[in-house]
PDB file of C-alpha atoms in Angstrom:
ATOM      1  CA  UNK A   1      -4.447 -23.916   8.162  1.00  0.00           C
ATOM      2  CA  UNK A   2      -6.173 -21.858   5.378  1.00  0.00           C
ATOM      3  CA  UNK A   3      -7.989 -18.682   6.280  1.00  0.00           C
ATOM      4  CA  UNK A   4     -11.500 -18.782   5.035  1.00  0.00           C
ATOM      5  CA  UNK A   5     -12.988 -15.819   3.032  1.00  0.00           C
ATOM      6  CA  UNK A   6     -16.401 -15.212   1.761  1.00  0.00           C
ATOM      7  CA  UNK A   7     -16.842 -12.570  -0.944  1.00  0.00           C
ATOM      8  CA  UNK A   8     -20.067 -10.500  -0.771  1.00  0.00           C
ATOM      9  CA  UNK A   9     -20.905  -8.081  -3.485  1.00  0.00           C
ATOM     10  CA  UNK A  10     -23.623  -5.575  -3.625  1.00  0.00           C
ATOM     11  CA  UNK A  11     -24.552  -2.244  -5.378  1.00  0.00           C
ATOM     12  CA  UNK A  12     -26.372   0.653  -3.967  1.00  0.00           C
ATOM     13  CA  UNK A  13     -27.820   3.676  -5.760  1.00  0.00           C
ATOM     14  CA  UNK A  14     -26.841   6.706  -3.488  1.00  0.00           C
ATOM     15  CA  UNK A  15     -29.528   9.147  -2.180  1.00  0.00           C
ATOM     16  CA  UNK A  16     -28.437  11.967  -4.451  1.00  0.00           C
ATOM     17  CA  UNK A  17     -28.787   9.792  -7.623  1.00  0.00           C
ATOM     18  CA  UNK A  18     -32.318   8.675  -6.698  1.00  0.00           C
ATOM     19  CA  UNK A  19     -33.341  12.216  -5.920  1.00  0.00           C
ATOM     20  CA  UNK A  20     -31.883  13.556  -9.265  1.00  0.00           C
ATOM     21  CA  UNK A  21     -32.678  10.376 -11.215  1.00  0.00           C
ATOM     22  CA  UNK A  22     -29.012   9.644 -11.958  1.00  0.00           C
ATOM     23  CA  UNK A  23     -28.017   6.306 -13.200  1.00  0.00           C
ATOM     24  CA  UNK A  24     -26.075   3.913 -11.068  1.00  0.00           C
ATOM     25  CA  UNK A  25     -22.471   4.395 -12.170  1.00  0.00           C
ATOM     26  CA  UNK A  26     -20.458   1.478 -10.634  1.00  0.00           C
ATOM     27  CA  UNK A  27     -19.746  -2.054 -11.579  1.00  0.00           C
ATOM     28  CA  UNK A  28     -17.979  -4.979  -9.842  1.00  0.00           C
ATOM     29  CA  UNK A  29     -16.842  -8.381 -10.760  1.00  0.00           C
ATOM     30  CA  UNK A  30     -14.927 -11.257  -8.853  1.00  0.00           C
ATOM     31  CA  UNK A  31     -13.411 -14.626  -9.395  1.00  0.00           C
ATOM     32  CA  UNK A  32     -12.873 -17.235  -6.654  1.00  0.00           C
ATOM     33  CA  UNK A  33     -10.870 -20.244  -7.815  1.00  0.00           C
ATOM     34  CA  UNK A  34      -8.025 -22.453  -6.923  1.00  0.00           C
ATOM     35  CA  UNK A  35      -4.837 -22.693  -8.883  1.00  0.00           C
ATOM     36  CA  UNK A  36      -1.744 -24.731  -7.976  1.00  0.00           C
ATOM     37  CA  UNK A  37      -3.163 -25.626  -4.606  1.00  0.00           C
ATOM     38  CA  UNK A  38      -3.961 -21.887  -3.711  1.00  0.00           C
ATOM     39  CA  UNK A  39      -7.240 -20.346  -3.255  1.00  0.00           C
ATOM     40  CA  UNK A  40      -7.175 -17.024  -5.299  1.00  0.00           C
ATOM     41  CA  UNK A  41     -10.003 -14.407  -5.153  1.00  0.00           C
ATOM     42  CA  UNK A  42      -9.798 -11.424  -7.494  1.00  0.00           C
ATOM     43  CA  UNK A  43     -12.168  -8.411  -6.832  1.00  0.00           C
ATOM     44  CA  UNK A  44     -12.722  -5.408  -9.156  1.00  0.00           C
ATOM     45  CA  UNK A  45     -14.995  -2.410  -8.449  1.00  0.00           C
ATOM     46  CA  UNK A  46     -15.146   0.255 -10.929  1.00  0.00           C
ATOM     47  CA  UNK A  47     -16.734   3.622  -9.892  1.00  0.00           C
ATOM     48  CA  UNK A  48     -18.080   5.594 -12.750  1.00  0.00           C
ATOM     49  CA  UNK A  49     -17.159   9.293 -12.944  1.00  0.00           C
ATOM     50  CA  UNK A  50     -20.234  11.389 -12.007  1.00  0.00           C
ATOM     51  CA  UNK A  51     -19.454  13.946 -14.590  1.00  0.00           C
ATOM     52  CA  UNK A  52     -20.433  11.295 -17.458  1.00  0.00           C
ATOM     53  CA  UNK A  53     -24.024  10.604 -18.437  1.00  0.00           C
ATOM     54  CA  UNK A  54     -23.343   6.961 -19.023  1.00  0.00           C
ATOM     55  CA  UNK A  55     -20.162   6.192 -16.993  1.00  0.00           C
ATOM     56  CA  UNK A  56     -21.745   3.051 -16.168  1.00  0.00           C
ATOM     57  CA  UNK A  57     -20.653   1.677 -19.660  1.00  0.00           C
ATOM     58  CA  UNK A  58     -17.089   2.046 -19.079  1.00  0.00           C
ATOM     59  CA  UNK A  59     -17.299   0.831 -15.527  1.00  0.00           C
ATOM     60  CA  UNK A  60     -18.982  -2.457 -16.691  1.00  0.00           C
ATOM     61  CA  UNK A  61     -16.610  -2.821 -19.472  1.00  0.00           C
ATOM     62  CA  UNK A  62     -13.598  -2.410 -17.353  1.00  0.00           C
ATOM     63  CA  UNK A  63     -14.585  -4.560 -14.233  1.00  0.00           C
ATOM     64  CA  UNK A  64     -15.361  -7.565 -16.620  1.00  0.00           C
ATOM     65  CA  UNK A  65     -12.129  -6.969 -18.647  1.00  0.00           C
ATOM     66  CA  UNK A  66      -9.965  -6.593 -15.481  1.00  0.00           C
ATOM     67  CA  UNK A  67     -11.184  -9.552 -13.677  1.00  0.00           C
ATOM     68  CA  UNK A  68     -10.323 -11.613 -16.518  1.00  0.00           C
ATOM     69  CA  UNK A  69      -7.012  -9.989 -17.330  1.00  0.00           C
ATOM     70  CA  UNK A  70      -5.878 -10.344 -13.713  1.00  0.00           C
ATOM     71  CA  UNK A  71      -6.958 -13.910 -13.708  1.00  0.00           C
ATOM     72  CA  UNK A  72      -4.900 -14.650 -16.827  1.00  0.00           C
ATOM     73  CA  UNK A  73      -1.813 -13.072 -15.231  1.00  0.00           C
ATOM     74  CA  UNK A  74      -2.222 -14.992 -12.032  1.00  0.00           C
ATOM     75  CA  UNK A  75      -2.579 -18.080 -13.967  1.00  0.00           C
ATOM     76  CA  UNK A  76       0.719 -17.233 -15.827  1.00  0.00           C
ATOM     77  CA  UNK A  77       2.449 -16.856 -12.390  1.00  0.00           C
ATOM     78  CA  UNK A  78       3.043 -13.135 -12.633  1.00  0.00           C
ATOM     79  CA  UNK A  79       3.849 -11.820  -9.123  1.00  0.00           C
ATOM     80  CA  UNK A  80       0.602 -10.249  -7.911  1.00  0.00           C
ATOM     81  CA  UNK A  81       2.502  -7.380  -6.514  1.00  0.00           C
ATOM     82  CA  UNK A  82       3.202  -6.137  -9.994  1.00  0.00           C
ATOM     83  CA  UNK A  83      -0.004  -7.106 -11.416  1.00  0.00           C
ATOM     84  CA  UNK A  84      -1.862  -3.624 -10.979  1.00  0.00           C
ATOM     85  CA  UNK A  85       1.020  -1.799 -12.864  1.00  0.00           C
ATOM     86  CA  UNK A  86       0.818  -4.323 -15.655  1.00  0.00           C
ATOM     87  CA  UNK A  87      -2.932  -4.040 -16.094  1.00  0.00           C
ATOM     88  CA  UNK A  88      -3.098  -0.260 -16.409  1.00  0.00           C
ATOM     89  CA  UNK A  89      -1.626   0.054 -19.790  1.00  0.00           C
ATOM     90  CA  UNK A  90      -3.576  -3.030 -20.809  1.00  0.00           C
ATOM     91  CA  UNK A  91      -6.727  -1.452 -19.771  1.00  0.00           C
ATOM     92  CA  UNK A  92      -5.813   1.806 -21.557  1.00  0.00           C
ATOM     93  CA  UNK A  93      -5.212  -0.409 -24.873  1.00  0.00           C
ATOM     94  CA  UNK A  94      -8.368  -2.027 -24.429  1.00  0.00           C
ATOM     95  CA  UNK A  95     -10.249   1.066 -24.011  1.00  0.00           C
ATOM     96  CA  UNK A  96      -8.498   2.498 -27.017  1.00  0.00           C
ATOM     97  CA  UNK A  97      -9.481  -0.312 -29.140  1.00  0.00           C
ATOM     98  CA  UNK A  98     -13.217   0.415 -27.952  1.00  0.00           C
ATOM     99  CA  UNK A  99     -12.764   4.172 -28.898  1.00  0.00           C
ATOM    100  CA  UNK A 100     -11.242   3.316 -32.221  1.00  0.00           C
ATOM    101  CA  UNK A 101     -13.955   1.150 -33.177  1.00  0.00           C
ATOM    102  CA  UNK A 102     -16.530   3.993 -33.423  1.00  0.00           C
ATOM    103  CA  UNK A 103     -17.094   6.376 -35.930  1.00  0.00           C
ATOM    104  CA  UNK A 104     -17.051  10.113 -34.689  1.00  0.00           C
ATOM    105  CA  UNK A 105     -18.314  13.129 -36.356  1.00  0.00           C
ATOM    106  CA  UNK A 106     -15.181  15.000 -35.206  1.00  0.00           C
ATOM    107  CA  UNK A 107     -12.575  15.122 -32.273  1.00  0.00           C
ATOM    108  CA  UNK A 108     -15.117  16.972 -30.113  1.00  0.00           C
ATOM    109  CA  UNK A 109     -17.685  14.310 -30.371  1.00  0.00           C
ATOM    110  CA  UNK A 110     -14.784  11.653 -29.593  1.00  0.00           C
ATOM    111  CA  UNK A 111     -13.971  13.468 -26.419  1.00  0.00           C
ATOM    112  CA  UNK A 112     -17.642  13.826 -25.344  1.00  0.00           C
ATOM    113  CA  UNK A 113     -18.029  10.068 -25.815  1.00  0.00           C
ATOM    114  CA  UNK A 114     -14.978   9.355 -23.686  1.00  0.00           C
ATOM    115  CA  UNK A 115     -16.091  11.840 -20.867  1.00  0.00           C
ATOM    116  CA  UNK A 116     -19.671  10.613 -20.844  1.00  0.00           C
ATOM    117  CA  UNK A 117     -18.807   6.800 -21.073  1.00  0.00           C
ATOM    118  CA  UNK A 118     -15.413   5.658 -20.203  1.00  0.00           C
ATOM    119  CA  UNK A 119     -14.228   7.634 -17.091  1.00  0.00           C
ATOM    120  CA  UNK A 120     -14.096   5.644 -13.833  1.00  0.00           C
ATOM    121  CA  UNK A 121     -11.763   4.702 -10.873  1.00  0.00           C
ATOM    122  CA  UNK A 122     -10.714   1.181 -10.371  1.00  0.00           C
ATOM    123  CA  UNK A 123     -10.334  -0.453  -6.848  1.00  0.00           C
ATOM    124  CA  UNK A 124      -9.289  -3.918  -6.846  1.00  0.00           C
ATOM    125  CA  UNK A 125      -7.777  -6.865  -4.744  1.00  0.00           C
ATOM    126  CA  UNK A 126      -6.002 -10.174  -5.432  1.00  0.00           C
ATOM    127  CA  UNK A 127      -6.008 -12.532  -2.394  1.00  0.00           C
ATOM    128  CA  UNK A 128      -4.243 -15.722  -2.280  1.00  0.00           C
ATOM    129  CA  UNK A 129      -3.399 -17.949   0.682  1.00  0.00           C
ATOM    130  CA  UNK A 130       0.306 -16.450   0.827  1.00  0.00           C
ATOM    131  CA  UNK A 131      -0.237 -12.829  -0.070  1.00  0.00           C
ATOM    132  CA  UNK A 132      -2.705 -10.175  -0.732  1.00  0.00           C
ATOM    133  CA  UNK A 133      -2.424  -6.985  -2.920  1.00  0.00           C
ATOM    134  CA  UNK A 134      -5.063  -4.036  -2.695  1.00  0.00           C
ATOM    135  CA  UNK A 135      -4.819  -1.343  -5.525  1.00  0.00           C
ATOM    136  CA  UNK A 136      -6.678   1.721  -6.717  1.00  0.00           C
ATOM    137  CA  UNK A 137      -6.128   3.317 -10.124  1.00  0.00           C
ATOM    138  CA  UNK A 138      -7.634   6.656 -11.422  1.00  0.00           C
ATOM    139  CA  UNK A 139      -6.765   9.928 -12.635  1.00  0.00           C
ATOM    140  CA  UNK A 140      -3.038   8.789 -13.474  1.00  0.00           C
ATOM    141  CA  UNK A 141      -2.224   7.325 -10.270  1.00  0.00           C
ATOM    142  CA  UNK A 142      -1.844   3.608  -9.268  1.00  0.00           C
ATOM    143  CA  UNK A 143      -1.725   2.766  -5.542  1.00  0.00           C
ATOM    144  CA  UNK A 144      -0.473  -0.501  -4.755  1.00  0.00           C
ATOM    145  CA  UNK A 145      -0.707  -1.446  -1.085  1.00  0.00           C
ATOM    146  CA  UNK A 146       1.304   1.444   0.434  1.00  0.00           C
ATOM    147  CA  UNK A 147       3.168   2.451  -2.887  1.00  0.00           C
ATOM    148  CA  UNK A 148       2.074   5.352  -5.042  1.00  0.00           C
ATOM    149  CA  UNK A 149       2.895   5.466  -8.689  1.00  0.00           C
ATOM    150  CA  UNK A 150       2.107   8.486 -10.932  1.00  0.00           C
ATOM    151  CA  UNK A 151       1.642   7.352 -14.387  1.00  0.00           C
ATOM    152  CA  UNK A 152       0.306  10.272 -16.478  1.00  0.00           C
TER     153      UNK A 152
END
């Protein structure tokens, strides 16, 4: 018998953000579909770094990119246990493409853009009828279920 799941998602502007008039810095995306007879749910939450003035930009780009990229990999039958380690360099390539599409006055301008708009942490899950993977990625660390991998 299949386990039934319902995915709820919400966003909440924290008290400190309200008091200080700081923007909401998180983003989320999910996909729920059936492939080869198995229901698959993918959820991604990207939490922007409070240091950045517009970190919701990177968080939104990443959550939308990652949910689609993970979906593509699941459809290609990549084992879900390796997907978090596969998407990390793919996400970095995507973000490099974004950065390289801009014209910056100098390297300091480039660094400021990255600091303000593209720093975030990723929390995600891939849930299938037969297995589940939960992962967290940020600051050069990837945690997949109980395994920790330092990549930077």
